[in-house]
XYZ file of C-alpha atoms in Angstrom:
307
model
C 18.769 -15.097 6.622
C 18.711 -17.195 3.350
C 14.928 -17.415 3.708
C 14.561 -13.696 3.932
C 16.751 -13.195 0.866
C 14.487 -15.533 -1.137
C 11.408 -13.539 -0.075
C 13.172 -10.311 -1.049
C 14.259 -11.758 -4.356
C 10.748 -12.823 -5.096
C 9.338 -9.306 -4.519
C 7.879 -7.316 -7.410
C 8.160 -3.610 -6.641
C 6.195 -0.904 -8.462
C 6.507 2.775 -7.814
C 3.092 4.612 -7.671
C 3.683 8.226 -6.781
C 5.720 10.676 -4.645
C 5.260 14.262 -3.541
C 6.679 16.916 -1.430
C 3.825 18.589 0.476
C 3.400 21.739 2.518
C 0.603 21.663 5.086
C -2.080 24.295 4.580
C -4.019 23.598 7.797
C -3.680 21.059 10.622
C -6.057 18.083 10.599
C -6.254 14.389 11.359
C -7.613 11.458 9.271
C -9.521 9.005 11.392
C -9.391 6.194 8.754
C -6.488 6.871 6.383
C -6.420 3.988 3.804
C -4.523 3.227 0.685
C -3.887 0.111 -1.281
C -0.273 1.223 -1.778
C 2.308 1.309 0.873
C 3.103 4.839 2.001
C 6.472 5.985 3.459
C 6.478 9.543 4.901
C 9.595 11.625 5.705
C 8.858 14.597 8.013
C 11.082 17.565 7.098
C 9.551 20.151 9.501
C 6.509 20.359 11.614
C 4.350 17.702 13.239
C 3.057 14.280 12.120
C 1.525 11.790 14.620
C -0.211 8.491 14.194
C -2.330 5.785 15.971
C -4.759 6.008 18.874
C -1.831 7.181 21.169
C -0.915 10.013 18.750
C 2.659 8.827 18.537
C 4.797 11.716 17.433
C 7.103 11.538 14.355
C 10.100 13.751 14.953
C 11.680 15.879 12.225
C 13.931 13.636 10.085
C 12.059 10.479 11.108
C 9.850 8.409 8.858
C 6.446 6.869 9.157
C 5.631 3.626 7.236
C 1.912 2.947 6.584
C 1.437 -0.516 5.034
C -1.083 -0.779 2.233
C -4.486 -2.166 2.967
C -4.579 -1.140 6.637
C -6.694 1.727 8.123
C -4.641 4.116 10.207
C -5.188 7.308 12.176
C -2.801 9.941 10.948
C -2.441 13.620 12.225
C -0.743 16.450 10.240
C 0.130 19.494 12.309
C -1.520 19.870 15.751
C -2.639 16.273 16.866
C -5.582 17.837 18.669
C -6.957 19.473 15.450
C -10.195 18.428 13.851
C -10.684 14.914 12.413
C -11.781 14.210 8.922
C -12.437 11.036 7.004
C -10.368 9.454 4.295
C -13.180 10.427 1.865
C -12.906 14.106 2.964
C -9.136 14.086 2.408
C -9.529 12.648 -1.117
C -12.225 15.109 -2.081
C -10.634 18.222 -0.673
C -6.890 17.513 -0.649
C -5.995 20.929 -2.006
C -7.438 22.496 1.052
C -4.950 20.620 3.328
C -1.801 20.371 1.269
C 0.141 22.429 -1.301
C 2.388 20.567 -3.544
C 5.911 21.846 -3.844
C 7.569 21.441 -7.317
C 10.725 23.429 -6.575
C 13.837 21.338 -5.987
C 15.522 24.127 -3.942
C 12.642 24.230 -1.474
C 12.450 20.475 -0.509
C 12.665 20.284 3.281
C 12.727 24.035 3.848
C 9.170 24.915 4.197
C 7.413 24.890 7.661
C 5.086 21.941 8.155
C 6.343 20.014 5.185
C 6.911 16.342 4.350
C 7.785 14.028 1.503
C 6.283 10.664 0.702
C 6.734 7.707 -1.619
C 3.913 5.388 -2.457
C 4.634 1.835 -3.885
C 3.592 -1.749 -4.241
C 5.672 -4.670 -3.006
C 4.232 -8.038 -4.059
C 5.527 -11.564 -3.550
C 5.357 -13.554 -6.870
C 3.512 -10.508 -8.318
C 0.466 -11.645 -6.307
C 0.606 -11.089 -2.609
C 1.055 -7.704 -0.904
C 4.068 -8.401 1.262
C 3.625 -5.791 4.013
C -0.131 -6.374 4.090
C 0.462 -10.022 4.515
C 2.485 -9.368 7.640
C -0.658 -7.710 9.124
C 1.518 -5.076 10.944
C 0.416 -1.614 11.935
C 1.941 1.662 10.884
C 5.308 2.112 12.490
C 8.040 4.666 13.057
C 11.485 4.491 11.346
C 14.222 6.431 12.975
C 18.069 6.779 12.566
C 18.135 5.650 8.938
C 19.627 8.434 6.868
C 20.050 6.064 3.901
C 16.300 5.530 3.665
C 15.593 9.209 4.062
C 17.974 10.048 1.313
C 16.320 7.430 -0.963
C 13.037 9.233 -0.510
C 14.586 12.583 -1.389
C 16.188 11.042 -4.533
C 12.794 9.727 -5.705
C 11.189 13.214 -5.060
C 13.989 14.919 -7.006
C 13.724 12.556 -9.976
C 9.932 12.798 -10.058
C 10.227 16.663 -10.289
C 12.539 16.625 -13.295
C 12.264 15.480 -16.905
C 15.588 13.847 -17.331
C 16.801 10.773 -19.342
C 16.415 7.599 -17.332
C 14.002 9.200 -14.860
C 11.646 6.231 -14.688
C 14.482 3.738 -14.373
C 16.137 5.560 -11.527
C 12.786 6.020 -9.657
C 12.202 2.303 -9.961
C 15.772 1.466 -8.700
C 15.399 3.860 -5.727
C 11.999 2.427 -4.919
C 13.309 -1.117 -4.896
C 16.091 0.084 -2.590
C 13.434 1.649 -0.257
C 11.667 -1.674 0.097
C 14.835 -3.564 0.924
C 15.819 -0.934 3.432
C 12.455 -1.162 5.226
C 12.796 -4.919 5.420
C 16.369 -4.608 6.691
C 15.144 -2.187 9.301
C 12.424 -4.566 10.406
C 15.020 -7.398 10.717
C 17.587 -5.285 12.481
C 15.201 -4.103 15.034
C 13.579 -7.521 15.408
C 10.163 -6.287 14.532
C 7.253 -8.634 13.533
C 9.839 -11.541 13.622
C 7.050 -14.263 13.875
C 5.145 -12.948 10.895
C 8.310 -12.676 8.789
C 9.379 -16.200 9.727
C 5.922 -17.484 8.795
C 5.932 -15.670 5.428
C 9.429 -16.894 4.471
C 8.188 -20.407 5.072
C 4.754 -20.359 3.238
C 6.036 -18.284 0.298
C 8.165 -21.336 -0.657
C 5.244 -23.727 -0.827
C 4.634 -24.603 -4.506
C 0.941 -25.371 -4.035
C 0.390 -21.918 -2.508
C 2.367 -20.345 -5.358
C 0.100 -22.184 -7.792
C -2.909 -20.817 -5.995
C -1.661 -17.298 -6.058
C -0.882 -17.407 -9.787
C -4.292 -19.031 -10.607
C -6.198 -16.385 -8.587
C -4.350 -13.551 -10.367
C -4.890 -15.091 -13.899
C -8.643 -15.802 -13.260
C -9.545 -12.899 -10.997
C -12.972 -12.438 -12.788
C -13.853 -16.061 -12.980
C -15.001 -18.936 -10.734
C -12.643 -19.024 -7.713
C -14.758 -21.119 -5.346
C -13.098 -23.424 -2.940
C -13.974 -26.360 -5.190
C -11.907 -24.827 -8.034
C -9.063 -23.906 -5.697
C -8.934 -27.426 -4.301
C -8.262 -28.738 -7.799
C -5.458 -26.222 -8.369
C -3.748 -27.090 -5.129
C -4.576 -30.819 -5.312
C -6.117 -30.936 -1.901
C -9.714 -31.690 -0.843
C -12.432 -29.091 -1.123
C -13.034 -29.340 2.677
C -9.349 -28.740 3.388
C -8.332 -26.054 1.013
C -9.696 -23.190 3.066
C -7.925 -24.455 6.212
C -4.691 -25.093 4.196
C -4.757 -21.565 2.725
C -5.451 -19.831 6.130
C -2.775 -22.026 7.852
C -0.118 -20.772 5.558
C -1.254 -17.178 5.014
C -3.333 -16.168 8.091
C -6.318 -15.336 5.897
C -9.062 -17.439 4.378
C -8.938 -17.758 0.567
C -12.256 -15.985 -0.131
C -11.164 -12.853 1.885
C -7.811 -12.865 -0.026
C -9.698 -13.239 -3.342
C -12.004 -10.264 -2.530
C -8.984 -8.084 -1.680
C -7.250 -9.087 -4.930
C -10.478 -8.284 -6.868
C -10.874 -4.885 -5.230
C -7.214 -4.032 -5.716
C -7.648 -4.846 -9.395
C -10.804 -2.720 -9.476
C -8.848 0.267 -8.078
C -6.200 -0.188 -10.764
C -8.922 -0.263 -13.567
C -10.622 2.854 -12.080
C -7.374 4.778 -12.025
C -6.053 3.715 -15.443
C -9.088 3.069 -17.730
C -12.356 4.707 -18.721
C -14.329 1.583 -18.297
C -17.682 2.018 -16.484
C -18.075 0.923 -12.872
C -20.402 -1.816 -14.160
C -17.848 -3.167 -16.646
C -15.120 -3.057 -14.042
C -17.242 -4.888 -11.548
C -17.920 -7.707 -14.084
C -14.300 -7.815 -15.026
C -13.209 -8.518 -11.418
C -15.901 -11.170 -10.796
C -19.000 -9.212 -9.642
C -22.171 -9.759 -11.753
C -24.235 -7.522 -9.464
C -23.023 -3.893 -9.833
C -24.851 -2.755 -6.610
C -23.201 -5.485 -4.557
C -19.873 -4.647 -6.078
C -20.289 -0.940 -5.107
C -21.417 -1.845 -1.609
C -18.316 -4.129 -1.004
C -16.027 -1.502 -2.616
C -17.206 1.248 -0.219
C -17.069 -1.119 2.747
C -13.443 -1.986 1.964
C -12.061 1.463 1.001
C -14.411 3.796 2.823
C -15.335 5.692 -0.394
C -17.533 5.061 -3.415
C -15.936 3.584 -6.491
C -16.791 6.807 -8.408
C -14.739 8.855 -6.028
C -11.807 6.521 -6.115
C -11.830 7.104 -9.969
C -11.422 10.840 -9.310
C -8.861 10.196 -6.689
C -5.853 10.152 -8.958
C -6.307 13.761 -10.153
C -7.095 14.884 -6.591
C -3.982 13.243 -5.220
C -1.815 14.779 -7.861
C -2.537 18.465 -7.326
């Protein structure tokens, strides 16, 4: 348990957004994808997920780890399927945002969600590193109440709003980890992470990659940072993390690109160069391959997601 406490203490949690949505028409998303972790609380209606169309009952929660493509159904699980690109471009056709505190949970076919980051040493996406699928959370009224508290704070302009939202979001992350441990889910992955996250050489690599995301991050450079041979550094990194270093670096670069697209007015060419891609066309191809949508549409996503 001490190892898990150390991992939890090392987590940097950042709130991204939250909404209370009312479904306008039933649909399914064949490849739902987000860099943030998403926790859904179903108030009324139907949500299902996965190839087996597992049903989320009213009052239950669905956790979708960031960086993982998932099938999700809102309303009738046999309704038409759309792509993640379609959802982002036409979200107002499928959801209506509720901004009335008194109506939270009352509308037919409604749910709330909170989106957030949870990174170890501010570098590694914790839930993505577990490589776990979306999963159901049931019988946890404390976690459900935390989602409602975040929603309520986000709807009001009160002193201390941002601080309370951050506190509640941190509590959400801890409750999800406690739920995983209590139900003995993904035990092997958690045990592995709790071990490798304490390796100082790996921490040095995480920090170096983060601070030099647009520079030379070849295995030769990484081997010098970790003080291991160039031939061994890839094997070393994969042994401890389950992913080879160049795949990890690309994910970090793309995640940084998403942040810049959402928060700056820099051109796609400038962003590509900033995160280490000299060839803009190649950057755009890799971006679409990873996220399923062009970089330009990702830039418009924030306004589309906040209707």
